[in-house]
mmCIF file of C-alpha atoms and ligand atoms in Angstrom:
data_model
loop_
_atom_site.group_PDB
_atom_site.id
_atom_site.type_symbol
_atom_site.label_atom_id
_atom_site.label_comp_id
_atom_site.label_asym_id
_atom_site.label_seq_id
_atom_site.Cartn_x
_atom_site.Cartn_y
_atom_site.Cartn_z
ATOM 1 C CA MET A 1 150.041 79.822 82.993
ATOM 2 C CA THR A 2 148.789 80.382 79.470
ATOM 3 C CA ALA A 3 147.166 83.358 77.800
ATOM 4 C CA GLY A 4 143.881 81.511 78.038
ATOM 5 C CA GLY A 5 143.982 81.631 81.828
ATOM 6 C CA PRO A 6 145.609 79.849 84.733
ATOM 7 C CA ALA A 7 145.163 76.128 85.124
ATOM 8 C CA GLY A 8 142.769 74.974 87.815
ATOM 9 C CA PRO A 9 139.587 76.586 89.094
ATOM 10 C CA PRO A 10 138.581 80.040 87.814
ATOM 11 C CA PRO A 11 139.640 83.020 89.917
ATOM 12 C CA ALA A 12 137.174 84.454 92.422
ATOM 13 C CA TRP A 13 135.778 88.013 92.392
ATOM 14 C CA PHE A 14 134.401 89.490 95.602
ATOM 15 C CA SER A 15 132.387 92.700 95.583
ATOM 16 C CA HIS A 16 129.366 94.101 97.390
ATOM 17 C CA GLU A 17 127.064 96.951 96.425
ATOM 18 C CA LEU A 18 127.260 98.470 99.906
ATOM 19 C CA CYS A 19 131.028 99.024 99.539
ATOM 20 C CA PHE A 20 130.090 101.367 96.685
ATOM 21 C CA TRP A 21 127.741 103.267 99.002
ATOM 22 C CA HIS A 22 130.488 104.258 101.452
ATOM 23 C CA ASP A 23 130.074 108.041 101.602
ATOM 24 C CA PRO A 24 131.535 110.201 104.363
ATOM 25 C CA GLY A 25 129.631 113.317 103.302
ATOM 26 C CA ALA A 26 130.276 116.600 101.541
ATOM 27 C CA GLY A 27 133.877 117.561 100.988
ATOM 28 C CA SER A 28 136.592 118.048 98.448
ATOM 29 C CA GLY A 29 139.537 115.701 97.922
ATOM 30 C CA HIS A 30 140.442 114.194 101.284
ATOM 31 C CA LEU A 31 138.882 116.984 103.371
ATOM 32 C CA PRO A 32 135.321 117.550 104.574
ATOM 33 C CA VAL A 33 133.641 120.841 103.773
ATOM 34 C CA GLY A 34 134.937 123.583 106.056
ATOM 35 C CA PRO A 35 136.679 126.942 105.970
ATOM 36 C CA GLY A 36 138.330 127.210 102.562
ATOM 37 C CA VAL A 37 137.031 123.822 101.377
ATOM 38 C CA GLU A 38 134.198 124.097 98.855
ATOM 39 C CA PRO A 39 131.946 121.071 98.420
ATOM 40 C CA LEU A 40 132.801 118.889 95.423
ATOM 41 C CA ARG A 41 133.311 115.277 96.478
ATOM 42 C CA GLN A 42 135.576 113.351 98.782
ATOM 43 C CA PHE A 43 137.929 110.783 97.336
ATOM 44 C CA ALA A 44 136.368 108.151 99.571
ATOM 45 C CA VAL A 45 133.047 108.466 97.716
ATOM 46 C CA ASP A 46 133.031 105.507 95.436
ATOM 47 C CA PRO A 47 130.556 105.462 92.592
ATOM 48 C CA ASP A 48 133.744 105.247 90.531
ATOM 49 C CA LEU A 49 134.304 101.764 91.842
ATOM 50 C CA ARG A 50 130.959 100.668 90.411
ATOM 51 C CA ARG A 51 131.928 102.253 87.090
ATOM 52 C CA ALA A 52 135.235 100.397 87.212
ATOM 53 C CA GLU A 53 133.497 97.091 87.813
ATOM 54 C CA GLY A 54 131.175 97.976 84.926
ATOM 55 C CA LEU A 55 134.122 98.241 82.545
ATOM 56 C CA VAL A 56 135.459 94.869 83.699
ATOM 57 C CA ARG A 57 132.019 93.382 83.076
ATOM 58 C CA LEU A 58 131.602 95.054 79.666
ATOM 59 C CA SER A 59 134.989 93.768 78.529
ATOM 60 C CA GLY A 60 133.966 90.185 79.270
ATOM 61 C CA VAL A 61 136.857 89.745 81.705
ATOM 62 C CA LEU A 62 134.491 89.479 84.677
ATOM 63 C CA ASP A 63 132.998 86.376 83.038
ATOM 64 C CA ARG A 64 136.328 84.625 83.662
ATOM 65 C CA PHE A 65 135.742 84.949 87.425
ATOM 66 C CA THR A 66 133.394 83.200 89.816
ATOM 67 C CA ARG A 67 131.425 85.958 91.548
ATOM 68 C CA HIS A 68 131.076 85.996 95.331
ATOM 69 C CA THR A 69 129.099 88.326 97.594
ATOM 70 C CA PRO A 70 130.871 88.726 100.934
ATOM 71 C CA ALA A 71 129.296 88.768 104.377
ATOM 72 C CA PRO A 72 130.239 91.357 107.021
ATOM 73 C CA ALA A 73 133.260 90.412 109.114
ATOM 74 C CA PRO A 74 132.268 89.450 112.645
ATOM 75 C CA ASP A 75 133.869 91.059 115.689
ATOM 76 C CA ALA A 76 135.863 87.865 116.274
ATOM 77 C CA ASP A 77 137.780 88.462 113.020
ATOM 78 C CA LEU A 78 138.198 92.234 113.501
ATOM 79 C CA LEU A 79 139.570 91.664 117.008
ATOM 80 C CA LEU A 80 142.399 89.530 115.606
ATOM 81 C CA VAL A 81 143.984 92.890 114.694
ATOM 82 C CA HIS A 82 141.939 95.741 116.179
ATOM 83 C CA THR A 83 141.133 96.743 119.730
ATOM 84 C CA ARG A 84 137.572 96.625 121.028
ATOM 85 C CA ALA A 85 137.701 100.406 121.521
ATOM 86 C CA HIS A 86 138.669 100.908 117.867
ATOM 87 C CA VAL A 87 135.829 98.768 116.535
ATOM 88 C CA ASP A 88 133.362 100.625 118.778
ATOM 89 C CA ARG A 89 134.751 104.024 117.676
ATOM 90 C CA VAL A 90 134.335 103.176 113.978
ATOM 91 C CA GLU A 91 130.746 102.051 114.546
ATOM 92 C CA ALA A 92 129.861 105.142 116.615
ATOM 93 C CA THR A 93 131.507 107.594 114.206
ATOM 94 C CA SER A 94 129.796 105.977 111.260
ATOM 95 C CA ALA A 95 126.405 106.333 112.947
ATOM 96 C CA ARG A 96 126.766 110.061 113.541
ATOM 97 C CA GLY A 97 129.216 111.030 110.740
ATOM 98 C CA GLY A 98 132.657 112.514 111.215
ATOM 99 C CA ASP A 99 136.325 111.570 111.373
ATOM 100 C CA ALA A 100 136.985 108.153 112.902
ATOM 101 C CA GLY A 101 140.694 108.884 113.291
ATOM 102 C CA VAL A 102 143.215 110.784 111.181
ATOM 103 C CA TYR A 103 141.758 111.731 107.772
ATOM 104 C CA ALA A 104 139.376 108.774 108.065
ATOM 105 C CA PRO A 105 135.909 110.169 107.362
ATOM 106 C CA ALA A 106 132.933 107.930 107.989
ATOM 107 C CA GLY A 107 129.245 108.272 107.237
ATOM 108 C CA HIS A 108 126.026 106.304 107.417
ATOM 109 C CA HIS A 109 127.071 103.152 105.508
ATOM 110 C CA SER A 110 130.790 103.320 106.288
ATOM 111 C CA ALA A 111 131.033 100.825 109.146
ATOM 112 C CA ALA A 112 128.896 98.332 107.243
ATOM 113 C CA ALA A 113 131.001 98.811 104.112
ATOM 114 C CA ALA A 114 134.190 98.439 106.156
ATOM 115 C CA ARG A 115 132.975 95.175 107.673
ATOM 116 C CA LEU A 116 132.109 93.917 104.168
ATOM 117 C CA ALA A 117 135.568 94.925 102.920
ATOM 118 C CA VAL A 118 137.186 92.851 105.653
ATOM 119 C CA GLY A 119 134.639 90.079 105.106
ATOM 120 C CA ALA A 120 135.509 89.914 101.402
ATOM 121 C CA CYS A 121 139.229 89.577 102.114
ATOM 122 C CA THR A 122 138.798 86.954 104.819
ATOM 123 C CA ALA A 123 136.346 84.949 102.705
ATOM 124 C CA ALA A 124 138.746 85.118 99.748
ATOM 125 C CA VAL A 125 141.604 83.861 101.893
ATOM 126 C CA ARG A 126 139.498 81.014 103.279
ATOM 127 C CA GLU A 127 138.373 80.033 99.728
ATOM 128 C CA VAL A 128 141.922 80.043 98.389
ATOM 129 C CA LEU A 129 143.346 78.098 101.321
ATOM 130 C CA ALA A 130 140.518 75.540 101.065
ATOM 131 C CA GLY A 131 141.354 75.017 97.380
ATOM 132 C CA GLY A 132 138.078 76.361 95.973
ATOM 133 C CA HIS A 133 140.064 78.982 94.052
ATOM 134 C CA ARG A 134 143.740 79.677 93.517
ATOM 135 C CA ARG A 135 143.382 83.389 92.842
ATOM 136 C CA ALA A 136 140.925 85.963 94.151
ATOM 137 C CA TYR A 137 140.293 89.677 93.706
ATOM 138 C CA CYS A 138 138.350 91.791 96.210
ATOM 139 C CA LEU A 139 136.890 95.079 94.886
ATOM 140 C CA VAL A 140 136.332 96.737 98.242
ATOM 141 C CA ARG A 141 136.089 100.105 99.944
ATOM 142 C CA PRO A 142 136.933 101.595 102.322
ATOM 143 C CA PRO A 143 140.616 100.748 101.868
ATOM 144 C CA GLY A 144 142.575 99.245 104.757
ATOM 145 C CA HIS A 145 146.351 99.503 104.714
ATOM 146 C CA HIS A 146 146.689 102.691 106.817
ATOM 147 C CA ALA A 147 144.426 101.454 109.618
ATOM 148 C CA GLU A 148 146.320 100.570 112.791
ATOM 149 C CA PRO A 149 145.065 98.310 115.586
ATOM 150 C CA ASP A 150 143.746 101.277 117.573
ATOM 151 C CA ARG A 151 143.497 104.040 114.973
ATOM 152 C CA ALA A 152 141.673 104.723 111.682
ATOM 153 C CA MET A 153 143.757 106.692 109.212
ATOM 154 C CA GLY A 154 143.952 107.886 105.618
ATOM 155 C CA LEU A 155 140.427 106.823 104.540
ATOM 156 C CA CYS A 156 141.015 103.379 106.144
ATOM 157 C CA LEU A 157 138.707 102.194 108.950
ATOM 158 C CA PHE A 158 139.616 98.510 109.407
ATOM 159 C CA ASN A 159 142.795 96.927 108.065
ATOM 160 C CA ASN A 160 141.308 94.516 105.529
ATOM 161 C CA LEU A 161 144.466 92.605 104.658
ATOM 162 C CA ALA A 162 145.910 92.570 108.170
ATOM 163 C CA VAL A 163 142.778 90.787 109.384
ATOM 164 C CA ALA A 164 142.885 88.504 106.319
ATOM 165 C CA THR A 165 146.497 87.636 107.124
ATOM 166 C CA ARG A 166 145.615 86.620 110.688
ATOM 167 C CA VAL A 167 142.693 84.564 109.378
ATOM 168 C CA ALA A 168 145.033 82.905 106.872
ATOM 169 C CA GLN A 169 147.432 81.956 109.648
ATOM 170 C CA ARG A 170 144.555 80.270 111.476
ATOM 171 C CA ASN A 171 143.663 78.347 108.327
ATOM 172 C CA GLY A 172 146.956 76.711 107.494
ATOM 173 C CA ALA A 173 149.103 79.438 105.906
ATOM 174 C CA ARG A 174 151.878 80.022 108.418
ATOM 175 C CA ARG A 175 154.044 82.338 106.307
ATOM 176 C CA VAL A 176 152.286 85.143 104.448
ATOM 177 C CA LEU A 177 153.811 87.598 101.988
ATOM 178 C CA VAL A 178 151.944 90.912 101.760
ATOM 179 C CA VAL A 179 152.901 93.063 98.750
ATOM 180 C CA ASP A 180 151.539 96.619 98.837
ATOM 181 C CA LEU A 181 151.285 98.454 95.483
ATOM 182 C CA ASP A 182 149.358 101.464 96.772
ATOM 183 C CA VAL A 183 151.163 104.773 96.162
ATOM 184 C CA HIS A 184 150.975 105.536 99.892
ATOM 185 C CA HIS A 185 152.879 103.639 102.565
ATOM 186 C CA GLY A 186 150.853 100.976 104.385
ATOM 187 C CA ASN A 187 151.819 102.049 107.885
ATOM 188 C CA GLY A 188 149.034 99.951 109.391
ATOM 189 C CA LEU A 189 150.196 96.741 107.741
ATOM 190 C CA GLN A 190 153.780 97.507 108.695
ATOM 191 C CA ARG A 191 152.878 98.173 112.318
ATOM 192 C CA VAL A 192 150.796 95.015 112.736
ATOM 193 C CA PHE A 193 153.554 92.772 111.355
ATOM 194 C CA TRP A 194 156.631 94.741 112.530
ATOM 195 C CA GLU A 195 157.816 92.042 114.918
ATOM 196 C CA ASP A 196 156.253 89.028 113.153
ATOM 197 C CA PRO A 197 158.805 86.708 111.506
ATOM 198 C CA ASP A 198 156.023 84.850 109.651
ATOM 199 C CA VAL A 199 154.667 87.850 107.715
ATOM 200 C CA CYS A 200 156.825 89.636 105.155
ATOM 201 C CA TYR A 201 155.516 93.095 104.266
ATOM 202 C CA VAL A 202 156.874 94.554 100.996
ATOM 203 C CA SER A 203 155.678 98.034 100.017
ATOM 204 C CA LEU A 204 156.266 99.903 96.749
ATOM 205 C CA HIS A 205 155.232 103.492 97.437
ATOM 206 C CA GLN A 206 156.027 107.096 96.612
ATOM 207 C CA ASP A 207 158.830 108.305 98.848
ATOM 208 C CA GLY A 208 157.673 110.711 101.542
ATOM 209 C CA LEU A 209 154.007 110.921 100.493
ATOM 210 C CA PHE A 210 151.742 109.659 103.313
ATOM 211 C CA PRO A 211 151.887 109.152 106.214
ATOM 212 C CA PRO A 212 154.682 111.676 106.755
ATOM 213 C CA ALA A 213 158.102 110.122 107.436
ATOM 214 C CA SER A 214 156.654 106.599 107.090
ATOM 215 C CA GLY A 215 158.068 103.810 104.928
ATOM 216 C CA THR A 216 161.777 104.582 104.682
ATOM 217 C CA ALA A 217 164.217 101.968 103.413
ATOM 218 C CA ALA A 218 165.758 101.840 106.892
ATOM 219 C CA GLU A 219 162.516 100.446 108.394
ATOM 220 C CA THR A 220 163.090 96.677 108.167
ATOM 221 C CA GLY A 221 161.229 95.253 111.185
ATOM 222 C CA SER A 222 162.495 94.470 114.652
ATOM 223 C CA GLY A 223 162.702 91.705 117.234
ATOM 224 C CA ALA A 224 161.758 88.334 115.784
ATOM 225 C CA GLY A 225 160.489 90.225 112.710
ATOM 226 C CA ALA A 226 163.816 91.886 111.932
ATOM 227 C CA GLY A 227 164.329 91.775 108.168
ATOM 228 C CA THR A 228 160.726 90.937 107.212
ATOM 229 C CA THR A 229 159.654 94.498 106.396
ATOM 230 C CA VAL A 230 160.845 95.696 102.988
ATOM 231 C CA ASN A 231 160.075 99.298 102.083
ATOM 232 C CA VAL A 232 160.769 100.471 98.531
ATOM 233 C CA PRO A 233 160.348 104.263 98.663
ATOM 234 C CA LEU A 234 160.311 105.134 94.960
ATOM 235 C CA PRO A 235 160.960 108.748 93.953
ATOM 236 C CA ALA A 236 158.003 110.772 92.679
ATOM 237 C CA GLY A 237 157.701 110.389 88.921
ATOM 238 C CA THR A 238 158.531 106.686 88.807
ATOM 239 C CA GLY A 239 156.841 105.052 85.833
ATOM 240 C CA HIS A 240 156.619 101.737 84.027
ATOM 241 C CA GLY A 241 160.347 101.025 83.854
ATOM 242 C CA GLY A 242 160.938 101.891 87.499
ATOM 243 C CA TYR A 243 158.134 99.644 88.721
ATOM 244 C CA LEU A 244 159.312 96.712 86.619
ATOM 245 C CA ALA A 245 162.858 97.219 87.872
ATOM 246 C CA ALA A 246 161.574 97.275 91.467
ATOM 247 C CA MET A 247 159.767 94.003 90.887
ATOM 248 C CA GLU A 248 162.791 92.359 89.327
ATOM 249 C CA SER A 249 165.457 93.541 91.730
ATOM 250 C CA VAL A 250 163.567 93.728 95.049
ATOM 251 C CA VAL A 251 160.095 92.155 95.173
ATOM 252 C CA VAL A 252 160.842 88.893 93.355
ATOM 253 C CA PRO A 253 164.082 88.122 95.239
ATOM 254 C CA ALA A 254 162.485 89.123 98.570
ATOM 255 C CA ALA A 255 159.546 86.795 97.901
ATOM 256 C CA ARG A 256 161.843 83.901 96.987
ATOM 257 C CA ALA A 257 163.985 84.486 100.070
ATOM 258 C CA PHE A 258 160.917 84.551 102.317
ATOM 259 C CA ALA A 259 159.159 81.510 100.754
ATOM 260 C CA PRO A 260 155.510 82.220 101.639
ATOM 261 C CA ASP A 261 152.551 79.843 101.892
ATOM 262 C CA LEU A 262 150.224 82.557 100.568
ATOM 263 C CA VAL A 263 150.595 85.902 98.762
ATOM 264 C CA LEU A 264 148.316 88.832 99.581
ATOM 265 C CA VAL A 265 148.391 92.042 97.534
ATOM 266 C CA ALA A 266 147.239 95.490 98.609
ATOM 267 C CA ALA A 267 146.311 96.382 95.033
ATOM 268 C CA GLY A 268 145.928 100.138 95.226
ATOM 269 C CA LEU A 269 145.704 101.880 91.859
ATOM 270 C CA ASP A 270 146.784 105.360 92.966
ATOM 271 C CA ALA A 271 150.271 104.992 91.496
ATOM 272 C CA GLY A 272 148.471 105.455 88.175
ATOM 273 C CA ALA A 273 149.677 108.396 86.110
ATOM 274 C CA HIS A 274 146.413 110.340 86.305
ATOM 275 C CA ASP A 275 145.817 109.885 90.041
ATOM 276 C CA PRO A 276 145.176 113.092 92.004
ATOM 277 C CA MET A 277 146.659 111.660 95.220
ATOM 278 C CA GLY A 278 150.017 110.457 93.850
ATOM 279 C CA ARG A 279 152.763 111.707 91.584
ATOM 280 C CA MET A 280 153.703 108.469 89.863
ATOM 281 C CA MET A 281 153.552 107.504 86.186
ATOM 282 C CA ALA A 282 152.295 103.907 86.230
ATOM 283 C CA THR A 283 150.043 102.826 83.344
ATOM 284 C CA SER A 284 147.674 99.946 82.760
ATOM 285 C CA ARG A 285 150.629 98.042 81.270
ATOM 286 C CA THR A 286 152.527 98.591 84.510
ATOM 287 C CA PHE A 287 149.744 97.144 86.640
ATOM 288 C CA HIS A 288 149.201 94.262 84.222
ATOM 289 C CA SER A 289 152.909 93.391 84.276
ATOM 290 C CA VAL A 290 153.291 93.728 88.045
ATOM 291 C CA VAL A 291 150.183 91.691 88.859
ATOM 292 C CA THR A 292 151.127 89.027 86.294
ATOM 293 C CA SER A 293 154.540 88.769 87.969
ATOM 294 C CA LEU A 294 152.949 88.436 91.409
ATOM 295 C CA CYS A 295 150.597 85.707 90.162
ATOM 296 C CA GLU A 296 153.554 83.869 88.628
ATOM 297 C CA LEU A 297 155.457 84.224 91.899
ATOM 298 C CA ALA A 298 152.526 82.641 93.713
ATOM 299 C CA ASP A 299 152.516 79.830 91.111
ATOM 300 C CA GLU A 300 156.211 79.278 91.742
ATOM 301 C CA LEU A 301 156.272 79.614 95.528
ATOM 302 C CA CYS A 302 152.901 78.616 96.989
ATOM 303 C CA ALA A 303 150.797 76.562 94.568
ATOM 304 C CA GLY A 304 149.327 79.706 93.013
ATOM 305 C CA ARG A 305 147.589 80.946 96.166
ATOM 306 C CA ILE A 306 147.125 84.725 95.847
ATOM 307 C CA VAL A 307 144.466 87.175 97.056
ATOM 308 C CA LEU A 308 144.414 90.776 95.842
ATOM 309 C CA ALA A 309 142.398 93.519 97.505
ATOM 310 C CA HIS A 310 141.639 96.979 96.202
ATOM 311 C CA GLU A 311 143.063 99.884 98.221
ATOM 312 C CA GLY A 312 143.440 103.435 96.872
ATOM 313 C CA GLY A 313 142.752 104.672 93.352
ATOM 314 C CA TYR A 314 141.162 108.070 92.791
ATOM 315 C CA SER A 315 141.281 108.996 89.115
ATOM 316 C CA ALA A 316 137.670 109.092 87.969
ATOM 317 C CA TRP A 317 138.646 108.467 84.368
ATOM 318 C CA TYR A 318 141.704 106.177 84.582
ATOM 319 C CA GLN A 319 140.888 103.896 87.515
ATOM 320 C CA PRO A 320 138.448 101.716 85.513
ATOM 321 C CA THR A 321 141.132 101.046 82.882
ATOM 322 C CA LEU A 322 143.663 100.185 85.590
ATOM 323 C CA LEU A 323 141.222 97.833 87.311
ATOM 324 C CA LEU A 324 140.529 96.130 83.987
ATOM 325 C CA ALA A 325 144.278 95.576 83.534
ATOM 326 C CA VAL A 326 144.581 94.057 87.016
ATOM 327 C CA ALA A 327 141.542 91.834 86.462
ATOM 328 C CA ALA A 328 142.920 90.662 83.115
ATOM 329 C CA ALA A 329 146.237 89.772 84.755
ATOM 330 C CA VAL A 330 144.526 87.804 87.530
ATOM 331 C CA ALA A 331 142.487 85.953 84.883
ATOM 332 C CA GLY A 332 145.674 85.146 82.947
ATOM 333 C CA LEU A 333 144.635 87.275 79.977
ATOM 334 C CA PRO A 334 146.812 89.644 77.915
ATOM 335 C CA ALA A 335 146.886 93.356 78.751
ATOM 336 C CA PRO A 336 143.622 94.947 77.561
ATOM 337 C CA ASP A 337 143.324 97.895 75.215
ATOM 338 C CA ASP A 338 143.986 101.207 76.957
ATOM 339 C CA PRO A 339 142.856 104.315 75.073
ATOM 340 C CA PHE A 340 144.871 106.496 77.493
ATOM 341 C CA LEU A 341 148.109 104.578 77.049
ATOM 342 C CA HIS A 342 149.545 106.307 74.009
ATOM 343 C CA SER A 343 149.674 109.735 75.617
ATOM 344 C CA LEU A 344 151.134 108.383 78.870
ATOM 345 C CA GLU A 345 153.796 106.276 77.191
ATOM 346 C CA ASN A 346 155.040 109.325 75.340
ATOM 347 C CA LEU A 347 155.542 111.361 78.498
ATOM 348 C CA PRO A 348 158.932 111.481 80.225
ATOM 349 C CA GLY A 349 159.434 109.175 83.188
ATOM 350 C CA GLN A 350 158.482 105.786 81.787
ATOM 351 C CA ARG A 351 162.033 104.474 81.662
ATOM 352 C CA VAL A 352 163.854 103.609 84.865
ATOM 353 C CA ALA A 353 166.096 106.516 85.858
ATOM 354 C CA ALA A 354 169.405 106.533 87.716
ATOM 355 C CA HIS A 355 167.959 108.069 90.899
ATOM 356 C CA GLN A 356 165.270 105.362 90.967
ATOM 357 C CA ARG A 357 167.843 102.639 90.358
ATOM 358 C CA ARG A 358 169.899 103.913 93.303
ATOM 359 C CA VAL A 359 167.026 103.153 95.704
ATOM 360 C CA LEU A 360 166.789 99.606 94.377
ATOM 361 C CA ASP A 361 170.558 99.074 94.452
ATOM 362 C CA HIS A 362 170.678 100.303 98.044
ATOM 363 C CA LEU A 363 167.994 97.824 99.082
ATOM 364 C CA ARG A 364 169.608 94.964 97.205
ATOM 365 C CA THR A 365 172.902 95.460 98.954
ATOM 366 C CA HIS A 366 171.739 96.620 102.408
ATOM 367 C CA HIS A 367 168.370 95.042 103.211
ATOM 368 C CA PRO A 368 168.866 92.004 105.471
ATOM 369 C CA LEU A 369 166.471 89.769 103.499
ATOM 370 C CA LEU A 370 167.927 90.702 100.117
ATOM 371 C CA SER A 371 171.615 90.864 100.969
ATOM 372 C CA ALA A 372 171.347 87.432 102.643
ATOM 373 C CA ALA A 373 169.687 86.041 99.513
ATOM 374 C CA ALA A 374 172.401 87.589 97.337
ATOM 375 C CA VAL A 375 175.114 85.936 99.422
ATOM 376 C CA ALA A 376 173.325 82.568 99.319
ATOM 377 C CA SER A 377 172.905 82.563 95.519
HETATM 378 ZN ZN1 LIG B 401 146.737 105.168 98.617
#
């Protein structure tokens, strides 16, 4: 890969206006209006996503992509992961407004947006596996990684990347690596693939954030899938150095040990230093470095095939800059200017700390996938 962009066809960009219309109603933060909750806005309201795409367009980086407009995912795709009752519940809740599960508010356009989010990810996977593109980015909402087969959770209605993984496996990619960068743990992705030896789920998340008690280092899969779940519960306050160390000492060796046919990335931006939902210190440089590494891993391991999908990301002012950094990395461009960077880089927490290193060392020596790789090398 060169600074001018990856060899081969241009990367693909999937987005749909209706994903930006997803609006579960009046609320504040992650709660609807109620006793003690004054109306402001819910995090799941996403005009910010349109603003973020606007910055990518203004920078010229979007011109490096081929634009695609996704179609809604049909029931046949949703039912590869979800139960019929779950799909019906999401549709019904969306029609009347309310909570479709656990902290999963839905409103008038939500079910349609959720089907488009899945449809973007499945279309991207099909394009990449057919050779039309090597890399793809899906700017979608609602997010997906908390959604379980029978339960909506944490702003997620359908599990976008879980469905995309099953579609990939029906289109020639037997072994799929799913790397989750969202600051929360992707309990839905973990649950779907818990016993699947052909899907490796690797999650970098803030230790103990959400869901409660989910995503510990001891959760490594079971049955035929034993050893193919890799949780990296990073301590709150982890910044640029900690994320790069996690990539180098856990994600890269886990990916090489697993040897995927396709890489999918749950590209949440809520580990960003200004995010109201997380307590991490990642910057645009962090996301650019991590996504560049993942693209290079895909180049090395599976002919460059990689699909990234947006998940969380709730800082009104910093998310656009983070998205621009991710888009630049996917396009093979250098890290873009970041007017916020100087102040963040001068805060404590950007260098890897001993208590963060201990988590990585523990995984390297105890996780079945990593300790086996260490013995083999
Ligand atoms: Zn999140």
